[in-house]
mmCIF file of C-alpha atoms in Angstrom:
data_model
loop_
_atom_site.group_PDB
_atom_site.id
_atom_site.type_symbol
_atom_site.label_atom_id
_atom_site.label_comp_id
_atom_site.label_asym_id
_atom_site.label_seq_id
_atom_site.Cartn_x
_atom_site.Cartn_y
_atom_site.Cartn_z
ATOM 1 C CA MET T 146 35.891 -133.495 -72.285
ATOM 2 C CA LYS T 147 32.984 -131.452 -70.926
ATOM 3 C CA THR T 148 34.760 -128.277 -71.974
ATOM 4 C CA ILE T 149 35.142 -129.545 -75.544
ATOM 5 C CA TYR T 150 31.494 -130.713 -75.551
ATOM 6 C CA HIS T 151 30.202 -127.320 -74.426
ATOM 7 C CA LEU T 152 32.430 -125.569 -76.965
ATOM 8 C CA LEU T 153 31.115 -127.733 -79.791
ATOM 9 C CA LEU T 154 27.544 -127.168 -78.598
ATOM 10 C CA THR T 155 28.096 -123.420 -78.539
ATOM 11 C CA LEU T 156 29.561 -123.452 -82.049
ATOM 12 C CA LEU T 157 26.647 -125.562 -83.301
ATOM 13 C CA CYS T 158 24.098 -123.170 -81.811
ATOM 14 C CA ALA T 159 25.907 -120.196 -83.332
ATOM 15 C CA LEU T 160 25.990 -121.931 -86.720
ATOM 16 C CA LEU T 161 22.282 -122.727 -86.568
ATOM 17 C CA ALA T 162 21.478 -119.146 -85.552
ATOM 18 C CA HIS T 163 23.606 -117.817 -88.417
ATOM 19 C CA GLN T 164 21.864 -120.121 -90.891
ATOM 20 C CA SER T 165 18.476 -119.001 -89.591
ATOM 21 C CA PHE T 166 19.328 -115.306 -89.832
ATOM 22 C CA ALA T 167 20.947 -115.822 -93.239
ATOM 23 C CA GLN T 168 17.464 -116.611 -94.455
ATOM 24 C CA ILE T 169 16.279 -113.113 -93.632
ATOM 25 C CA GLU T 170 16.181 -111.048 -96.808
ATOM 26 C CA VAL T 171 16.283 -107.236 -96.601
ATOM 27 C CA GLN T 172 15.730 -105.150 -99.735
ATOM 28 C CA LEU T 173 16.019 -101.356 -99.785
ATOM 29 C CA GLN T 174 15.157 -99.112 -102.715
ATOM 30 C CA PRO T 175 14.387 -95.418 -103.264
ATOM 31 C CA VAL T 176 10.971 -94.598 -104.708
ATOM 32 C CA ARG T 177 12.853 -92.529 -107.303
ATOM 33 C CA LYS T 178 16.476 -92.318 -108.369
ATOM 34 C CA ASP T 179 16.550 -88.506 -108.538
ATOM 35 C CA PHE T 180 15.483 -85.947 -105.924
ATOM 36 C CA LEU T 181 15.823 -82.189 -105.588
ATOM 37 C CA ALA T 182 18.006 -80.994 -102.703
ATOM 38 C CA GLY T 183 15.763 -80.387 -99.693
ATOM 39 C CA GLU T 184 13.032 -82.723 -100.926
ATOM 40 C CA SER T 185 11.697 -85.648 -98.900
ATOM 41 C CA VAL T 186 13.588 -88.796 -99.923
ATOM 42 C CA ALA T 187 11.317 -91.819 -99.628
ATOM 43 C CA LEU T 188 12.884 -95.265 -99.327
ATOM 44 C CA LYS T 189 11.011 -98.568 -99.363
ATOM 45 C CA ILE T 190 12.238 -101.460 -97.233
ATOM 46 C CA THR T 191 11.055 -105.044 -97.719
ATOM 47 C CA ILE T 192 11.850 -107.740 -95.158
ATOM 48 C CA THR T 193 11.191 -111.419 -95.876
ATOM 49 C CA ASN T 194 11.320 -114.093 -93.188
ATOM 50 C CA GLN T 195 12.406 -117.272 -94.941
ATOM 51 C CA THR T 196 12.995 -119.169 -91.697
ATOM 52 C CA ASP T 197 10.611 -121.549 -89.902
ATOM 53 C CA ALA T 198 10.455 -119.319 -86.810
ATOM 54 C CA THR T 199 8.461 -116.199 -85.972
ATOM 55 C CA LEU T 200 10.622 -113.081 -85.654
ATOM 56 C CA ALA T 201 9.637 -110.180 -83.410
ATOM 57 C CA LEU T 202 11.679 -107.121 -84.394
ATOM 58 C CA SER T 203 11.464 -104.684 -81.501
ATOM 59 C CA ASN T 204 13.256 -101.630 -80.133
ATOM 60 C CA THR T 205 15.215 -101.565 -76.896
ATOM 61 C CA PRO T 206 16.436 -98.441 -75.038
ATOM 62 C CA GLY T 207 19.020 -96.745 -77.239
ATOM 63 C CA ARG T 208 18.997 -99.569 -79.803
ATOM 64 C CA PRO T 209 16.318 -99.521 -82.507
ATOM 65 C CA TRP T 210 15.770 -102.745 -84.438
ATOM 66 C CA LEU T 211 16.310 -100.902 -87.742
ATOM 67 C CA ASN T 212 19.160 -98.554 -88.562
ATOM 68 C CA VAL T 213 19.896 -96.763 -91.840
ATOM 69 C CA THR T 214 23.390 -95.518 -92.665
ATOM 70 C CA LEU T 215 24.171 -93.005 -95.400
ATOM 71 C CA THR T 216 27.290 -92.162 -97.388
ATOM 72 C CA LYS T 217 28.019 -89.626 -100.118
ATOM 73 C CA ARG T 218 30.336 -90.300 -103.038
ATOM 74 C CA GLY T 219 33.582 -88.370 -102.613
ATOM 75 C CA ASP T 220 33.181 -87.920 -98.846
ATOM 76 C CA GLN T 221 34.999 -89.936 -96.206
ATOM 77 C CA GLY T 222 33.044 -92.051 -93.724
ATOM 78 C CA LEU T 223 29.383 -92.148 -92.795
ATOM 79 C CA ILE T 224 27.165 -89.066 -92.727
ATOM 80 C CA SER T 225 26.177 -88.128 -89.179
ATOM 81 C CA PRO T 226 22.427 -88.492 -88.595
ATOM 82 C CA LEU T 227 20.291 -85.690 -87.214
ATOM 83 C CA ALA T 228 18.449 -88.021 -84.841
ATOM 84 C CA MET T 229 17.865 -91.655 -83.986
ATOM 85 C CA VAL T 230 14.535 -92.832 -85.381
ATOM 86 C CA LYS T 231 12.601 -95.678 -83.804
ATOM 87 C CA PHE T 232 10.664 -97.541 -86.454
ATOM 88 C CA PRO T 233 7.383 -99.311 -85.641
ATOM 89 C CA GLU T 234 7.954 -102.782 -84.242
ATOM 90 C CA ILE T 235 6.904 -105.651 -86.496
ATOM 91 C CA THR T 236 6.393 -109.418 -86.216
ATOM 92 C CA LEU T 237 7.185 -111.701 -89.130
ATOM 93 C CA THR T 238 5.699 -115.191 -89.212
ATOM 94 C CA PRO T 239 7.527 -117.899 -91.188
ATOM 95 C CA GLY T 240 7.446 -117.151 -94.919
ATOM 96 C CA SER T 241 5.899 -113.692 -94.499
ATOM 97 C CA THR T 242 7.020 -110.371 -96.015
ATOM 98 C CA ARG T 243 6.563 -106.826 -94.726
ATOM 99 C CA SER T 244 7.165 -103.623 -96.663
ATOM 100 C CA PHE T 245 6.889 -99.986 -95.702
ATOM 101 C CA GLU T 246 8.211 -96.602 -96.811
ATOM 102 C CA PHE T 247 10.005 -94.037 -94.684
ATOM 103 C CA ASN T 248 11.377 -90.532 -95.198
ATOM 104 C CA LEU T 249 15.161 -90.391 -94.997
ATOM 105 C CA LYS T 250 14.923 -86.640 -94.437
ATOM 106 C CA THR T 251 13.715 -87.268 -90.867
ATOM 107 C CA MET T 252 17.095 -88.876 -90.167
ATOM 108 C CA TYR T 253 19.572 -86.859 -92.251
ATOM 109 C CA ARG T 254 20.043 -83.333 -93.572
ATOM 110 C CA LEU T 255 19.600 -83.803 -97.315
ATOM 111 C CA THR T 256 20.521 -80.437 -98.797
ATOM 112 C CA SER T 257 23.878 -81.065 -100.492
ATOM 113 C CA PRO T 258 23.815 -82.209 -104.147
ATOM 114 C CA GLY T 259 25.603 -85.459 -104.932
ATOM 115 C CA ASN T 260 25.337 -89.232 -105.214
ATOM 116 C CA TYR T 261 24.259 -91.046 -102.057
ATOM 117 C CA THR T 262 24.107 -94.657 -100.882
ATOM 118 C CA ALA T 263 21.850 -95.914 -98.079
ATOM 119 C CA ILE T 264 22.095 -99.295 -96.338
ATOM 120 C CA ALA T 265 19.525 -100.652 -93.879
ATOM 121 C CA THR T 266 20.619 -102.936 -91.035
ATOM 122 C CA ILE T 267 18.157 -104.898 -88.921
ATOM 123 C CA ARG T 268 19.027 -106.173 -85.446
ATOM 124 C CA MET T 269 17.889 -109.718 -84.771
ATOM 125 C CA PRO T 270 15.820 -110.687 -81.689
ATOM 126 C CA ASP T 271 18.948 -112.042 -79.951
ATOM 127 C CA GLY T 272 20.101 -108.404 -79.693
ATOM 128 C CA LYS T 273 23.501 -109.164 -81.209
ATOM 129 C CA SER T 274 23.184 -110.536 -84.727
ATOM 130 C CA THR T 275 22.499 -108.123 -87.572
ATOM 131 C CA PHE T 276 21.630 -108.392 -91.237
ATOM 132 C CA GLY T 277 22.233 -105.710 -93.867
ATOM 133 C CA SER T 278 20.383 -104.769 -97.010
ATOM 134 C CA ASN T 279 21.587 -104.047 -100.512
ATOM 135 C CA ARG T 280 23.044 -100.633 -101.390
ATOM 136 C CA ALA T 281 20.208 -98.237 -102.307
ATOM 137 C CA MET T 282 21.569 -95.394 -104.435
ATOM 138 C CA PHE T 283 19.984 -92.047 -105.285
ATOM 139 C CA THR T 284 21.018 -88.581 -106.466
ATOM 140 C CA LEU T 285 20.313 -85.119 -105.065
ATOM 141 C CA THR T 286 20.386 -82.317 -107.626
ATOM 142 C CA THR T 287 19.912 -78.547 -107.585
ATOM 143 C CA GLY T 288 18.115 -78.454 -110.938
ATOM 144 C CA GLY T 289 17.881 -75.383 -113.137
ATOM 145 C CA LYS T 290 16.049 -72.252 -112.006
ATOM 146 C CA ILE T 291 13.040 -71.169 -114.111
ATOM 147 C CA ARG T 292 11.395 -68.524 -111.900
ATOM 148 C CA GLU T 293 11.929 -67.145 -108.402
ATOM 149 C CA PHE T 294 10.262 -64.845 -105.887
ATOM 150 C CA ASN T 295 11.717 -63.114 -102.826
ATOM 151 C CA ILE T 296 9.172 -62.803 -100.032
ATOM 152 C CA GLN T 297 8.901 -62.357 -96.279
ATOM 153 C CA ALA T 298 6.775 -64.845 -94.351
ATOM 154 C CA ARG T 299 6.682 -65.997 -90.711
ATOM 155 C CA GLY T 300 9.280 -63.320 -89.963
ATOM 156 C CA GLU T 301 11.743 -64.890 -92.408
ATOM 157 C CA ARG T 302 13.152 -63.696 -95.710
ATOM 158 C CA LEU T 303 12.471 -66.516 -98.133
ATOM 159 C CA ASN T 304 13.234 -67.330 -101.747
ATOM 160 C CA LEU T 305 10.626 -69.393 -103.597
ATOM 161 C CA SER T 306 11.796 -70.881 -106.876
ATOM 162 C CA LEU T 307 10.476 -73.074 -109.657
ATOM 163 C CA ARG T 308 13.180 -75.462 -110.835
ATOM 164 C CA LEU T 309 13.622 -78.002 -113.630
ATOM 165 C CA ALA T 310 15.349 -81.363 -113.086
ATOM 166 C CA ASN T 311 15.224 -84.841 -114.580
ATOM 167 C CA VAL T 312 13.535 -87.734 -112.785
ATOM 168 C CA ASN T 313 14.264 -91.146 -114.278
ATOM 169 C CA GLY T 314 15.210 -89.412 -117.522
ATOM 170 C CA LYS T 315 12.048 -87.260 -117.687
ATOM 171 C CA PRO T 316 11.999 -83.466 -117.126
ATOM 172 C CA CYS T 317 9.997 -82.472 -114.051
ATOM 173 C CA LEU T 318 9.175 -79.223 -112.302
ATOM 174 C CA PHE T 319 10.027 -78.756 -108.632
ATOM 175 C CA GLY T 320 9.375 -76.056 -106.089
ATOM 176 C CA GLN T 321 11.995 -75.060 -103.527
ATOM 177 C CA VAL T 322 12.057 -72.666 -100.565
ATOM 178 C CA VAL T 323 15.327 -71.255 -99.219
ATOM 179 C CA ASN T 324 15.906 -69.027 -96.185
ATOM 180 C CA ARG T 325 17.791 -66.043 -97.623
ATOM 181 C CA ASP T 326 19.438 -65.139 -94.296
ATOM 182 C CA THR T 327 20.866 -68.589 -93.496
ATOM 183 C CA ASN T 328 20.947 -69.950 -97.080
ATOM 184 C CA GLN T 329 19.393 -73.154 -95.702
ATOM 185 C CA ILE T 330 16.814 -75.042 -97.733
ATOM 186 C CA VAL T 331 13.462 -74.941 -95.937
ATOM 187 C CA GLY T 332 11.832 -77.528 -98.167
ATOM 188 C CA ALA T 333 11.325 -78.745 -101.710
ATOM 189 C CA CYS T 334 8.792 -80.848 -103.589
ATOM 190 C CA ILE T 335 8.033 -82.283 -107.003
ATOM 191 C CA LEU T 336 5.144 -80.519 -108.737
ATOM 192 C CA ALA T 337 4.667 -82.006 -112.199
ATOM 193 C CA GLU T 338 6.171 -83.805 -115.113
ATOM 194 C CA TYR T 339 6.981 -81.154 -117.714
ATOM 195 C CA LEU T 340 6.473 -81.245 -121.461
ATOM 196 C CA ASN T 341 8.286 -78.261 -122.930
ATOM 197 C CA PHE T 342 5.545 -77.202 -125.355
ATOM 198 C CA MET T 343 4.641 -74.102 -123.341
ATOM 199 C CA ARG T 344 6.438 -72.076 -120.689
ATOM 200 C CA PRO T 345 4.933 -72.732 -117.235
ATOM 201 C CA SER T 346 2.598 -70.104 -115.824
ATOM 202 C CA VAL T 347 3.708 -69.133 -112.306
ATOM 203 C CA LEU T 348 1.975 -66.787 -109.850
ATOM 204 C CA LEU T 349 1.928 -66.078 -106.107
ATOM 205 C CA ASP T 350 -1.329 -65.665 -104.213
ATOM 206 C CA SER T 351 -1.920 -63.363 -101.233
ATOM 207 C CA ALA T 352 -0.557 -66.013 -98.821
ATOM 208 C CA PHE T 353 2.603 -66.374 -100.951
ATOM 209 C CA ASN T 354 1.678 -69.857 -102.151
ATOM 210 C CA MET T 355 3.295 -70.521 -105.525
ATOM 211 C CA HIS T 356 0.828 -71.631 -108.232
ATOM 212 C CA VAL T 357 2.179 -73.460 -111.292
ATOM 213 C CA LEU T 358 0.335 -74.494 -114.448
ATOM 214 C CA CYS T 359 2.252 -76.484 -117.057
ATOM 215 C CA GLN T 360 1.754 -78.996 -119.845
ATOM 216 C CA SER T 361 2.674 -82.496 -118.675
ATOM 217 C CA SER T 362 1.729 -84.555 -121.740
ATOM 218 C CA PRO T 363 0.144 -83.945 -125.150
ATOM 219 C CA ASP T 364 -3.300 -84.343 -123.545
ATOM 220 C CA PHE T 365 -2.875 -83.213 -119.944
ATOM 221 C CA TYR T 366 -1.875 -80.128 -117.964
ATOM 222 C CA THR T 367 -0.913 -80.067 -114.286
ATOM 223 C CA TYR T 368 -1.959 -77.348 -111.883
ATOM 224 C CA ALA T 369 0.098 -77.546 -108.667
ATOM 225 C CA VAL T 370 0.490 -75.333 -105.597
ATOM 226 C CA MET T 371 3.464 -75.124 -103.211
ATOM 227 C CA ASN T 372 3.278 -73.404 -99.823
ATOM 228 C CA THR T 373 6.004 -71.393 -98.082
ATOM 229 C CA HIS T 374 7.258 -74.519 -96.265
ATOM 230 C CA GLY T 375 8.195 -76.127 -99.572
ATOM 231 C CA LYS T 376 5.307 -78.604 -99.493
ATOM 232 C CA CYS T 377 3.021 -79.394 -102.418
ATOM 233 C CA SER T 378 -0.467 -78.670 -101.118
ATOM 234 C CA SER T 379 -2.311 -79.518 -104.338
ATOM 235 C CA ALA T 380 -1.638 -81.125 -107.727
ATOM 236 C CA LYS T 381 -4.420 -81.855 -110.207
ATOM 237 C CA LEU T 382 -4.768 -82.827 -113.853
ATOM 238 C CA TYR T 383 -6.524 -80.538 -116.338
ATOM 239 C CA LYS T 384 -7.683 -80.821 -119.962
ATOM 240 C CA ARG T 385 -7.411 -78.038 -122.536
ATOM 241 C CA ILE T 386 -10.637 -76.337 -123.622
ATOM 242 C CA GLY T 387 -9.399 -73.075 -125.161
ATOM 243 C CA ASP T 388 -6.727 -71.582 -127.372
ATOM 244 C CA THR T 389 -4.969 -69.736 -124.559
ATOM 245 C CA VAL T 390 -3.810 -71.608 -121.431
ATOM 246 C CA ASP T 391 -2.713 -69.463 -118.499
ATOM 247 C CA LEU T 392 -3.090 -68.453 -114.858
ATOM 248 C CA ILE T 393 -4.546 -65.080 -113.914
ATOM 249 C CA SER T 394 -4.733 -63.258 -110.593
ATOM 250 C CA THR T 395 -8.129 -61.752 -109.672
ATOM 251 C CA GLY T 396 -9.947 -60.550 -106.579
ATOM 252 C CA GLN T 397 -11.148 -64.139 -106.198
ATOM 253 C CA GLY T 398 -7.622 -65.509 -106.153
ATOM 254 C CA ILE T 399 -5.678 -67.425 -108.826
ATOM 255 C CA LEU T 400 -7.819 -68.717 -111.694
ATOM 256 C CA THR T 401 -7.046 -70.949 -114.664
ATOM 257 C CA VAL T 402 -7.739 -69.974 -118.272
ATOM 258 C CA GLY T 403 -8.235 -72.375 -121.162
ATOM 259 C CA VAL T 404 -8.309 -75.594 -119.121
ATOM 260 C CA THR T 405 -10.826 -77.535 -117.062
ATOM 261 C CA PRO T 406 -10.301 -80.114 -114.294
ATOM 262 C CA TYR T 407 -9.953 -83.629 -115.653
ATOM 263 C CA VAL T 408 -12.711 -86.014 -114.613
ATOM 264 C CA ALA T 409 -12.033 -89.750 -114.781
ATOM 265 C CA PRO T 410 -14.267 -91.563 -117.298
ATOM 266 C CA ALA T 411 -17.009 -93.927 -116.262
ATOM 267 C CA PRO T 412 -16.142 -97.662 -116.277
ATOM 268 C CA GLY T 413 -16.298 -99.219 -119.723
ATOM 269 C CA MET T 414 -15.136 -96.141 -121.641
ATOM 270 C CA GLU T 415 -11.949 -97.799 -122.892
ATOM 271 C CA ASN T 416 -11.095 -95.124 -125.437
ATOM 272 C CA VAL T 417 -10.787 -92.391 -122.822
ATOM 273 C CA ARG T 418 -7.548 -92.055 -120.880
ATOM 274 C CA LYS T 419 -7.808 -92.990 -117.204
ATOM 275 C CA ALA T 420 -6.905 -90.723 -114.310
ATOM 276 C CA SER T 421 -4.366 -93.338 -113.204
ATOM 277 C CA ASP T 422 -2.333 -92.349 -116.283
ATOM 278 C CA ARG T 423 -1.403 -89.081 -114.569
ATOM 279 C CA PRO T 424 2.080 -88.052 -115.622
ATOM 280 C CA PHE T 425 3.742 -88.282 -112.188
#
């Protein structure tokens, strides 16, 4: 009789624990649906504690509380991660929600074009129970090459290219850096939304940073700079002030022609477009 009692008690506790954990909601979504190969892929995770208990999600040796798995359409099995990432520990009081973004590129090598699916799994405080998120899907693309430069920097032979790809159905310009000896992508970044009214102006400065000036909307131009690591170091909005819009190289560096930096209007000027309306 005692054996049956203890068995029923164990089953009841397990059922209550399952019901409690079933009230943990985990949502995962990419910040964009489309990324260039080699670019940082940002995902946003949102965890909601719908139970009446406080949950402390913490890491233990060799077992982080959050794990993200990745698959690619057409490939068999899970993609092997580059490293195990320990996410910051969080505490969720009853009814509370926590959200944060993380870079999937720190966990996986994201250089092969294709359709990917990521799933986040959180480990419950009991150390055994887990709860998975929805399937977060995104695409890596190579884009189309517009301009390229072959350089040598940091003792490496590099290819810097300006590429065109769609993001959520809109054409955007990206920069990408590839090691020409290993053919590995060093890095990539989004530079600007692109309105094909004028061909982008593209120049390299003395440090081999790639400068790009393009029209991003009927009213705005974007001036962006990518360094040799494939990172966007600057991206600013400009307004047209002349007939000719271009970049020129001088003894003072790269200068713009025909545009001026956009300054956000003072409060109350409703008829002037706000800086928050930037195209990307």
